[in-house]
Tab-separated table of C-alpha atoms in Angstrom:
chain	number	residue	atom	x	y	z
X	1	MET	CA	23.886	49.772	69.313
X	2	THR	CA	25.430	52.892	67.464
X	3	ALA	CA	28.726	52.355	65.697
X	4	ALA	CA	30.361	55.066	68.036
X	5	ASP	CA	29.665	53.500	71.367
X	6	GLN	CA	31.167	50.133	70.482
X	7	THR	CA	34.727	48.753	70.633
X	8	ALA	CA	35.038	46.376	67.592
X	9	ALA	CA	34.783	43.010	68.895
X	10	GLY	CA	38.381	42.013	67.787
X	11	GLU	CA	40.134	45.314	68.675
X	12	ASP	CA	42.927	45.438	71.101
X	13	VAL	CA	42.361	46.754	74.642
X	14	PRO	CA	45.538	48.197	76.212
X	15	GLY	CA	46.908	45.460	78.597
X	16	GLU	CA	44.710	42.885	77.807
X	17	GLU	CA	45.420	39.889	75.606
X	18	LYS	CA	43.895	39.902	72.075
X	19	PRO	CA	40.622	38.421	72.141
X	20	TRP	CA	39.861	35.293	70.618
X	21	ASP	CA	43.509	34.367	70.006
X	22	GLN	CA	43.054	30.882	71.128
X	23	VAL	CA	40.741	30.274	68.170
X	24	THR	CA	42.374	28.849	65.317
X	25	PRO	CA	42.714	28.556	62.269
X	26	GLU	CA	42.433	32.439	61.409
X	27	ALA	CA	39.422	31.861	59.233
X	28	ALA	CA	37.609	30.081	62.348
X	29	ARG	CA	38.649	33.358	64.194
X	30	LYS	CA	37.550	36.009	61.890
X	31	LEU	CA	34.143	34.114	61.624
X	32	LEU	CA	33.933	34.325	65.731
X	33	VAL	CA	34.750	37.980	65.461
X	34	ALA	CA	32.078	38.440	62.632
X	35	ALA	CA	29.468	36.589	64.703
X	36	VAL	CA	30.014	38.654	67.885
X	37	GLU	CA	29.452	41.833	65.948
X	38	ALA	CA	26.336	40.531	63.796
X	39	PHE	CA	24.912	39.211	67.257
X	40	ALA	CA	25.409	42.578	69.055
X	41	GLU	CA	23.868	44.711	66.290
X	42	ARG	CA	20.804	42.772	65.480
X	43	GLY	CA	20.493	39.877	68.037
X	44	TYR	CA	21.050	36.361	67.626
X	45	HIS	CA	17.770	35.297	66.066
X	46	ALA	CA	17.782	38.190	63.470
X	47	THR	CA	21.232	37.019	62.238
X	48	THR	CA	21.780	34.405	59.490
X	49	THR	CA	24.920	32.247	59.177
X	50	ARG	CA	24.977	34.177	55.651
X	51	ASP	CA	25.295	37.518	57.094
X	52	ILE	CA	28.205	36.393	59.408
X	53	ALA	CA	30.044	34.819	56.747
X	54	GLY	CA	29.588	37.951	54.538
X	55	ARG	CA	30.858	40.060	57.283
X	56	ALA	CA	33.980	38.100	57.261
X	57	GLY	CA	34.427	38.311	53.619
X	58	MET	CA	33.724	34.508	53.276
X	59	SER	CA	31.200	32.406	51.581
X	60	PRO	CA	28.528	30.339	53.565
X	61	ALA	CA	30.276	27.099	52.544
X	62	ALA	CA	33.483	28.230	53.898
X	63	LEU	CA	31.750	28.972	57.078
X	64	TYR	CA	30.287	25.447	57.383
X	65	ILE	CA	33.755	24.128	57.299
X	66	HIS	CA	34.411	25.718	60.815
X	67	TYR	CA	30.954	25.858	62.417
X	68	LYS	CA	28.077	23.419	61.605
X	69	THR	CA	25.343	25.854	62.944
X	70	LYS	CA	24.780	29.411	64.086
X	71	GLU	CA	24.421	27.934	67.800
X	72	GLU	CA	27.808	26.394	67.555
X	73	LEU	CA	29.251	30.068	67.007
X	74	LEU	CA	27.261	31.296	69.956
X	75	HIS	CA	28.174	28.571	72.254
X	76	ARG	CA	31.841	28.914	71.331
X	77	ILE	CA	31.613	32.639	72.046
X	78	SER	CA	29.697	32.250	75.272
X	79	ARG	CA	32.150	29.358	76.403
X	80	ILE	CA	35.250	31.739	75.756
X	81	GLY	CA	33.552	34.635	77.424
X	82	HIS	CA	32.474	32.710	80.445
X	83	ASP	CA	36.022	30.672	80.988
X	84	LYS	CA	37.498	34.196	80.690
X	85	ALA	CA	35.153	35.656	83.452
X	86	LEU	CA	35.845	32.741	85.543
X	87	ASP	CA	39.751	32.906	84.996
X	88	ILE	CA	39.589	36.713	86.099
X	89	LEU	CA	37.700	36.050	89.100
X	90	THR	CA	39.749	32.768	89.936
X	91	ALA	CA	43.255	34.583	89.434
X	92	ALA	CA	41.954	37.528	91.966
X	93	TYR	CA	40.839	34.765	94.488
X	94	GLU	CA	44.391	32.808	94.292
X	95	ALA	CA	46.390	36.145	94.352
X	96	PRO	CA	48.277	36.892	97.617
X	97	GLY	CA	46.646	39.513	99.769
X	98	THR	CA	43.935	39.999	102.371
X	99	PRO	CA	40.307	39.282	101.372
X	100	ARG	CA	39.685	43.010	100.820
X	101	GLU	CA	42.759	43.427	98.617
X	102	ARG	CA	41.593	40.324	96.719
X	103	LEU	CA	37.954	41.337	96.306
X	104	ALA	CA	39.179	44.828	95.136
X	105	GLU	CA	41.395	43.050	92.492
X	106	ALA	CA	38.425	40.702	91.520
X	107	VAL	CA	35.941	43.843	90.815
X	108	ARG	CA	38.798	45.864	88.982
X	109	SER	CA	39.520	43.248	86.641
X	110	PHE	CA	36.055	41.929	86.031
X	111	VAL	CA	34.726	45.487	85.434
X	112	ARG	CA	37.577	46.116	83.264
X	113	TRP	CA	36.906	43.173	81.070
X	114	HIS	CA	33.234	44.139	81.024
X	115	ALA	CA	33.947	47.701	80.057
X	116	GLY	CA	36.712	47.177	77.506
X	117	ARG	CA	35.072	44.079	75.894
X	118	HIS	CA	31.570	45.353	76.099
X	119	THR	CA	30.324	44.219	72.693
X	120	THR	CA	31.625	40.811	73.388
X	121	ALA	CA	30.152	40.930	77.121
X	122	ARG	CA	26.591	42.040	75.869
X	123	VAL	CA	26.370	38.760	73.322
X	124	VAL	CA	27.853	36.603	76.247
X	125	GLN	CA	25.339	37.800	79.050
X	126	TYR	CA	22.203	38.662	76.971
X	127	GLU	CA	22.057	35.566	74.561
X	128	LEU	CA	22.118	32.515	77.001
X	129	ASP	CA	18.344	31.711	76.121
X	130	ALA	CA	19.294	31.149	72.724
X	131	LEU	CA	21.753	28.387	73.723
X	132	SER	CA	20.746	24.619	73.245
X	133	ASP	CA	19.737	22.990	76.333
X	134	ASP	CA	22.895	21.239	76.865
X	135	HIS	CA	25.074	24.061	76.017
X	136	ARG	CA	23.081	26.438	78.276
X	137	ALA	CA	23.379	23.929	81.289
X	138	GLU	CA	27.279	23.876	80.632
X	139	ILE	CA	27.536	27.799	80.888
X	140	ILE	CA	25.042	27.848	83.874
X	141	GLU	CA	27.524	25.559	85.489
X	142	LEU	CA	30.410	28.173	84.721
X	143	ARG	CA	28.442	31.087	85.944
X	144	ARG	CA	27.871	29.031	89.320
X	145	GLU	CA	31.301	28.573	89.598
X	146	SER	CA	32.091	32.310	89.278
X	147	ASP	CA	29.391	33.218	91.834
X	148	ALA	CA	30.928	30.248	94.108
X	149	VAL	CA	34.404	32.252	94.148
X	150	VAL	CA	33.125	35.364	94.943
X	151	ARG	CA	31.153	33.949	97.796
X	152	ARG	CA	34.152	32.170	99.044
X	153	LEU	CA	35.831	35.711	99.127
X	154	LEU	CA	33.123	37.139	100.964
X	155	ASP	CA	33.013	34.153	103.603
X	156	GLU	CA	36.972	34.616	104.185
X	157	GLY	CA	36.488	38.385	104.589
X	158	VAL	CA	33.764	37.691	107.005
X	159	ALA	CA	35.731	35.173	109.022
X	160	ALA	CA	38.807	37.598	108.956
X	161	GLY	CA	36.660	40.210	110.347
X	162	GLU	CA	37.245	42.632	107.393
X	163	PHE	CA	33.884	42.379	105.898
X	164	THR	CA	30.217	42.843	107.527
X	165	VAL	CA	28.140	40.937	104.959
X	166	PRO	CA	24.562	39.853	106.343
X	167	ASP	CA	23.564	38.021	103.224
X	168	VAL	CA	26.686	36.297	101.492
X	169	PRO	CA	24.955	34.641	98.548
X	170	GLY	CA	22.701	37.599	97.787
X	171	THR	CA	25.756	39.984	98.172
X	172	ALA	CA	27.799	37.850	95.662
X	173	VAL	CA	24.688	37.914	92.988
X	174	ALA	CA	24.793	41.926	93.517
X	175	ILE	CA	28.305	42.488	93.146
X	176	LEU	CA	28.525	40.452	89.800
X	177	SER	CA	25.292	41.985	88.732
X	178	LEU	CA	26.687	45.580	89.219
X	179	CYS	CA	30.067	44.506	87.394
X	180	ILE	CA	28.230	42.858	84.374
X	181	ASP	CA	25.830	45.823	83.862
X	182	VAL	CA	28.898	47.992	82.951
X	183	ALA	CA	28.720	46.178	79.591
X	184	ARG	CA	25.186	47.853	78.961
X	185	TRP	CA	26.089	51.327	79.812
X	186	PHE	CA	29.839	51.590	79.047
X	187	ASN	CA	30.653	54.024	76.241
X	188	THR	CA	34.064	54.707	74.639
X	189	GLN	CA	33.304	58.321	74.366
X	190	GLY	CA	32.356	58.633	78.359
X	191	ARG	CA	34.425	60.378	80.722
X	192	ARG	CA	35.987	57.126	82.403
X	193	THR	CA	38.335	54.462	80.903
X	194	PRO	CA	37.657	50.794	81.628
X	195	ASP	CA	40.456	51.088	84.317
X	196	GLU	CA	39.054	54.067	86.084
X	197	VAL	CA	35.465	52.600	86.243
X	198	GLY	CA	37.147	49.264	87.582
X	199	ALA	CA	38.916	51.434	90.251
X	200	PHE	CA	35.707	53.072	91.217
X	201	TYR	CA	33.675	50.137	91.447
X	202	ALA	CA	36.202	48.359	93.800
X	203	ASP	CA	35.642	51.264	96.081
X	204	LEU	CA	32.058	50.925	95.536
X	205	VAL	CA	31.869	47.173	96.223
X	206	LEU	CA	34.440	47.496	99.305
X	207	ARG	CA	31.597	49.894	100.712
X	208	MET	CA	28.980	47.294	99.958
X	209	VAL	CA	30.869	44.767	102.129
X	210	GLY	CA	31.398	47.106	104.988
X	211	ALA	CA	34.982	47.524	104.348
X	212	PRO	CA	35.372	51.138	103.124
X	213	GLN	CA	38.804	52.198	101.756
X	214	ASP	CA	39.056	55.250	104.087
X	215	ARG	CA	38.296	53.121	107.117
B	1	MET	CA	14.432	33.236	77.803
B	2	THR	CA	12.787	30.279	79.150
B	3	ALA	CA	8.982	30.208	79.654
B	4	ALA	CA	9.648	29.430	83.279
B	5	ASP	CA	11.909	32.327	84.411
B	6	GLN	CA	9.414	35.158	82.948
B	7	THR	CA	6.481	36.685	84.282
B	8	ALA	CA	3.929	37.380	81.577
B	9	ALA	CA	4.246	40.968	80.168
B	10	GLY	CA	0.434	41.587	80.890
B	11	GLU	CA	0.241	39.714	84.313
B	12	ASP	CA	-0.617	41.272	87.295
B	13	VAL	CA	1.960	41.873	90.093
B	14	PRO	CA	0.486	42.183	93.762
B	15	GLY	CA	0.460	45.841	94.902
B	16	GLU	CA	1.374	47.387	91.631
B	17	GLU	CA	-1.195	48.848	88.773
B	18	LYS	CA	-1.889	46.864	86.067
B	19	PRO	CA	0.513	47.503	83.299
B	20	TRP	CA	-0.422	49.069	79.966
B	21	ASP	CA	-3.854	50.131	81.491
B	22	GLN	CA	-3.356	53.461	80.055
B	23	VAL	CA	-3.124	51.996	76.390
B	24	THR	CA	-6.644	52.183	74.789
B	25	PRO	CA	-8.623	50.538	72.982
B	26	GLU	CA	-8.316	46.851	74.220
B	27	ALA	CA	-6.879	45.887	70.839
B	28	ALA	CA	-4.082	48.329	71.092
B	29	ARG	CA	-3.264	47.104	74.485
B	30	LYS	CA	-3.315	43.349	73.762
B	31	LEU	CA	-0.890	44.220	70.782
B	32	LEU	CA	1.477	45.964	72.898
B	33	VAL	CA	1.583	43.197	75.533
B	34	ALA	CA	2.081	40.521	72.423
B	35	ALA	CA	4.862	42.939	71.280
B	36	VAL	CA	6.540	42.833	74.559
B	37	GLU	CA	6.602	39.269	74.972
B	38	ALA	CA	7.639	38.622	71.219
B	39	PHE	CA	10.595	41.189	71.529
B	40	ALA	CA	11.556	39.656	74.855
B	41	GLU	CA	11.902	36.024	73.487
B	42	ARG	CA	13.255	36.747	69.903
B	43	GLY	CA	14.683	40.289	69.904
B	44	TYR	CA	13.307	43.331	68.109
B	45	HIS	CA	14.865	42.615	64.831
B	46	ALA	CA	13.744	38.972	64.690
B	47	THR	CA	10.111	39.823	65.241
B	48	THR	CA	7.717	40.659	62.605
B	49	THR	CA	4.593	42.639	62.896
B	50	ARG	CA	2.979	39.392	61.652
B	51	ASP	CA	4.383	37.532	64.562
B	52	ILE	CA	2.915	40.387	67.108
B	53	ALA	CA	-0.495	40.214	65.438
B	54	GLY	CA	-0.626	36.450	65.539
B	55	ARG	CA	0.454	36.444	69.140
B	56	ALA	CA	-2.580	38.728	69.724
B	57	GLY	CA	-5.023	36.551	67.810
B	58	MET	CA	-5.411	39.508	65.217
B	59	SER	CA	-4.743	39.718	61.530
B	60	PRO	CA	-1.810	41.874	60.225
B	61	ALA	CA	-4.310	44.373	58.820
B	62	ALA	CA	-5.900	44.822	62.596
B	63	LEU	CA	-2.331	45.694	63.688
B	64	TYR	CA	-1.923	48.466	61.226
B	65	ILE	CA	-4.954	50.249	62.515
B	66	HIS	CA	-3.294	50.675	65.728
B	67	TYR	CA	0.573	50.889	65.051
B	68	LYS	CA	1.888	52.042	61.544
B	69	THR	CA	5.227	50.283	62.266
B	70	LYS	CA	7.077	47.725	64.621
B	71	GLU	CA	9.194	50.785	65.723
B	72	GLU	CA	5.979	52.673	66.836
B	73	LEU	CA	5.214	49.664	69.072
B	74	LEU	CA	8.871	49.588	70.467
B	75	HIS	CA	8.786	53.395	71.111
B	76	ARG	CA	5.245	52.906	72.880
B	77	ILE	CA	6.712	50.362	75.004
B	78	SER	CA	9.848	52.183	75.878
B	79	ARG	CA	8.028	55.456	76.306
B	80	ILE	CA	5.765	53.793	78.923
B	81	GLY	CA	8.437	52.217	80.653
B	82	HIS	CA	10.870	55.092	80.897
B	83	ASP	CA	7.883	57.226	81.963
B	84	LYS	CA	7.233	54.763	84.813
B	85	ALA	CA	10.729	54.554	85.808
B	86	LEU	CA	11.014	58.290	86.061
B	87	ASP	CA	7.655	58.581	88.015
B	88	ILE	CA	9.002	55.788	90.636
B	89	LEU	CA	11.870	57.815	91.163
B	90	THR	CA	10.462	61.212	91.320
B	91	ALA	CA	7.627	59.960	93.826
B	92	ALA	CA	10.489	58.547	96.090
B	93	TYR	CA	12.436	62.004	95.715
B	94	GLU	CA	9.310	64.157	96.559
B	95	ALA	CA	7.953	61.922	99.513
B	96	PRO	CA	8.582	63.438	102.888
B	97	GLY	CA	11.762	62.150	105.014
B	98	THR	CA	15.462	62.178	105.049
B	99	PRO	CA	17.589	61.804	102.046
B	100	ARG	CA	18.406	58.566	103.494
B	101	GLU	CA	14.877	57.452	103.806
B	102	ARG	CA	13.985	58.897	100.227
B	103	LEU	CA	17.084	56.984	98.483
B	104	ALA	CA	16.196	53.785	100.188
B	105	GLU	CA	12.585	53.782	98.969
B	106	ALA	CA	13.542	55.074	95.440
B	107	VAL	CA	15.913	51.873	95.378
B	108	ARG	CA	13.004	49.497	96.726
B	109	SER	CA	10.508	50.709	94.539
B	110	PHE	CA	12.769	51.061	91.331
B	111	VAL	CA	13.953	47.386	92.010
B	112	ARG	CA	10.516	46.075	92.481
B	113	TRP	CA	9.488	47.071	89.184
B	114	HIS	CA	12.442	45.798	87.551
B	115	ALA	CA	11.977	42.376	89.253
B	116	GLY	CA	8.154	42.125	88.853
B	117	ARG	CA	8.204	43.536	85.468
B	118	HIS	CA	11.357	41.996	84.172
B	119	THR	CA	10.058	40.885	80.703
B	120	THR	CA	8.980	44.397	80.222
B	121	ALA	CA	12.257	45.939	81.693
B	122	ARG	CA	14.447	43.965	79.641
B	123	VAL	CA	12.781	45.175	76.109
B	124	VAL	CA	12.946	48.857	77.785
B	125	GLN	CA	16.574	48.455	78.613
B	126	TYR	CA	18.095	46.367	76.008
B	127	GLU	CA	16.364	47.592	72.669
B	128	LEU	CA	17.358	51.124	72.760
B	129	ASP	CA	19.245	50.983	69.554
B	130	ALA	CA	16.542	49.689	67.593
B	131	LEU	CA	14.507	52.909	68.261
B	132	SER	CA	14.673	55.934	65.396
B	133	ASP	CA	17.151	58.541	66.072
B	134	ASP	CA	14.165	61.032	67.253
B	135	HIS	CA	12.700	58.322	69.567
B	136	ARG	CA	15.996	57.449	70.885
B	137	ALA	CA	16.847	60.938	71.743
B	138	GLU	CA	13.567	61.454	73.613
B	139	ILE	CA	14.054	58.230	75.498
B	140	ILE	CA	17.654	59.465	76.284
B	141	GLU	CA	16.284	62.626	77.609
B	142	LEU	CA	14.025	60.731	79.980
B	143	ARG	CA	16.881	58.678	81.141
B	144	ARG	CA	18.953	61.776	81.914
B	145	GLU	CA	16.101	63.039	84.170
B	146	SER	CA	15.936	59.722	86.037
B	147	ASP	CA	19.772	60.347	86.490
B	148	ALA	CA	19.391	63.735	87.562
B	149	VAL	CA	16.659	62.794	90.329
B	150	VAL	CA	19.268	60.365	91.924
B	151	ARG	CA	21.748	62.810	91.600
B	152	ARG	CA	19.907	65.323	93.513
B	153	LEU	CA	19.008	62.973	96.197
B	154	LEU	CA	22.692	61.962	96.570
B	155	ASP	CA	23.601	65.892	96.816
B	156	GLU	CA	21.063	66.494	99.338
B	157	GLY	CA	22.125	63.541	101.491
B	158	VAL	CA	25.982	64.855	101.232
B	159	ALA	CA	24.607	68.388	102.016
B	160	ALA	CA	22.790	67.141	105.230
B	161	GLY	CA	25.862	65.134	106.051
B	162	GLU	CA	24.057	61.628	105.874
B	163	PHE	CA	25.893	60.348	102.876
B	164	THR	CA	29.889	60.334	102.170
B	165	VAL	CA	30.100	60.162	98.151
B	166	PRO	CA	33.151	61.155	96.583
B	167	ASP	CA	31.821	61.099	93.120
B	168	VAL	CA	28.079	61.805	93.013
B	169	PRO	CA	27.435	61.431	89.116
B	170	GLY	CA	29.525	58.188	89.036
B	171	THR	CA	27.430	56.693	91.961
B	172	ALA	CA	24.125	57.662	90.705
B	173	VAL	CA	25.038	55.704	87.386
B	174	ALA	CA	25.905	52.877	89.551
B	175	ILE	CA	22.855	52.845	91.516
B	176	LEU	CA	20.529	52.870	88.592
B	177	SER	CA	22.777	50.209	86.834
B	178	LEU	CA	22.676	47.847	89.821
B	179	CYS	CA	18.746	48.120	90.038
B	180	ILE	CA	18.423	47.792	86.395
B	181	ASP	CA	20.373	44.573	86.015
B	182	VAL	CA	17.850	42.918	88.366
B	183	ALA	CA	15.755	42.739	85.163
B	184	ARG	CA	18.419	40.354	83.729
B	185	TRP	CA	18.868	38.067	86.440
B	186	PHE	CA	15.785	38.109	88.418
B	187	ASN	CA	13.693	34.755	88.306
B	188	THR	CA	10.160	34.088	89.652
B	189	GLN	CA	11.355	30.637	90.766
B	190	GLY	CA	14.306	32.326	92.829
B	191	ARG	CA	14.339	32.495	96.625
B	192	ARG	CA	13.358	35.954	96.961
B	193	THR	CA	10.332	38.029	95.808
B	194	PRO	CA	10.608	41.630	93.992
B	195	ASP	CA	9.959	43.245	97.568
B	196	GLU	CA	12.561	41.314	99.490
B	197	VAL	CA	15.221	42.048	96.569
B	198	GLY	CA	14.159	45.791	96.727
B	199	ALA	CA	14.642	45.752	100.486
B	200	PHE	CA	17.983	43.942	100.413
B	201	TYR	CA	19.251	46.370	97.411
B	202	ALA	CA	18.242	49.319	99.535
B	203	ASP	CA	20.483	48.383	102.231
B	204	LEU	CA	23.414	47.700	99.799
B	205	VAL	CA	22.803	51.119	98.288
B	206	LEU	CA	22.699	52.914	101.709
B	207	ARG	CA	26.146	50.923	102.059
B	208	MET	CA	27.376	52.529	98.867
B	209	VAL	CA	26.697	56.104	99.911
B	210	GLY	CA	28.246	55.473	103.253
B	211	ALA	CA	25.041	55.461	105.404
B	212	PRO	CA	24.529	51.862	106.366
B	213	GLN	CA	21.294	50.902	108.232
B	214	ASP	CA	23.181	49.695	111.277
B	215	ARG	CA	25.300	52.823	111.625
């Protein structure tokens, strides 16, 4: 990743809460932000706890006060990222409105997060295999829940006669996949803001479920 | 990546030419397959040329006969993968048929490759930043050409009155992105074969361009 195409992991995105605010104390938060940046740049396996401590301006001993292992840092990042993804989808699901309006909002906000936080999202999405077996099982369960929220939205849209979806589980996977991959290609120098990509993708997804905006 | 969810990088996929057949001699080909597997498992930066040679059952000295640097291996893998991706899209573009038939075939064959060769595709898609500046520029040019082929297909479909696409460049990016992300989630233990995912995605993409199969 070049420096130019990433948002710093700790940077503010307009309209979004500050990332990692829930992580305290401040030193633990700084280490987490440093870990996200190091993992995104060099990959989990090529990063040492010494690299992470150095990036946060701390000693390896100071790191061990907060995190016993490098895997604990990755797990914390992955857990916060996956909780956030599930929160975004659940909030859209539970909002008032038709299935079509709620699906559009789910896509808009999920894409906005993956674009605005693409450095974090890449670590969250691409380093699952580096988690311990227990941690991976926990994260996979969160992913199943996210998937289930989208499936429920599609089922409700089909039941309401708004959507035409021959394969609900397959379409749910494809919708989430389309949104997640934004983290791979999104570039802060590109022609669209995270909000604009979100709105554009909401339209594409409504087409995928047979409910185009212009109908 | 767990061993269970990857196709070995050198393994045959029914109906596909053997990968890396163009790489000769045999020792150079074995090293390339070993490099794909090592990069996919641990990431480029965490892999050494010694790891790759060991995996291929060769000495580091034998590796240096064929590849001067680890980056040369990555470049070779990336170049072959990107040439293949462009060939697949170009073949579909140049085939006889309506824009709708050719777009469906482009998606089917592009997805089949990303599913059937997902270990290779992950390395090709996720390790771009590890390439040298010259090599990255060369690969980005190939990606631009792939993008341009999809844009031309969309333009032709719009001109023929088959597609309704408000934003051709953005839709081309989204279509390729949807197909590429198959490499991230595809699992050989899943309920669909690469062919089946390809057919399903062709239908989703026709919906995205306002030309659903059932119309």
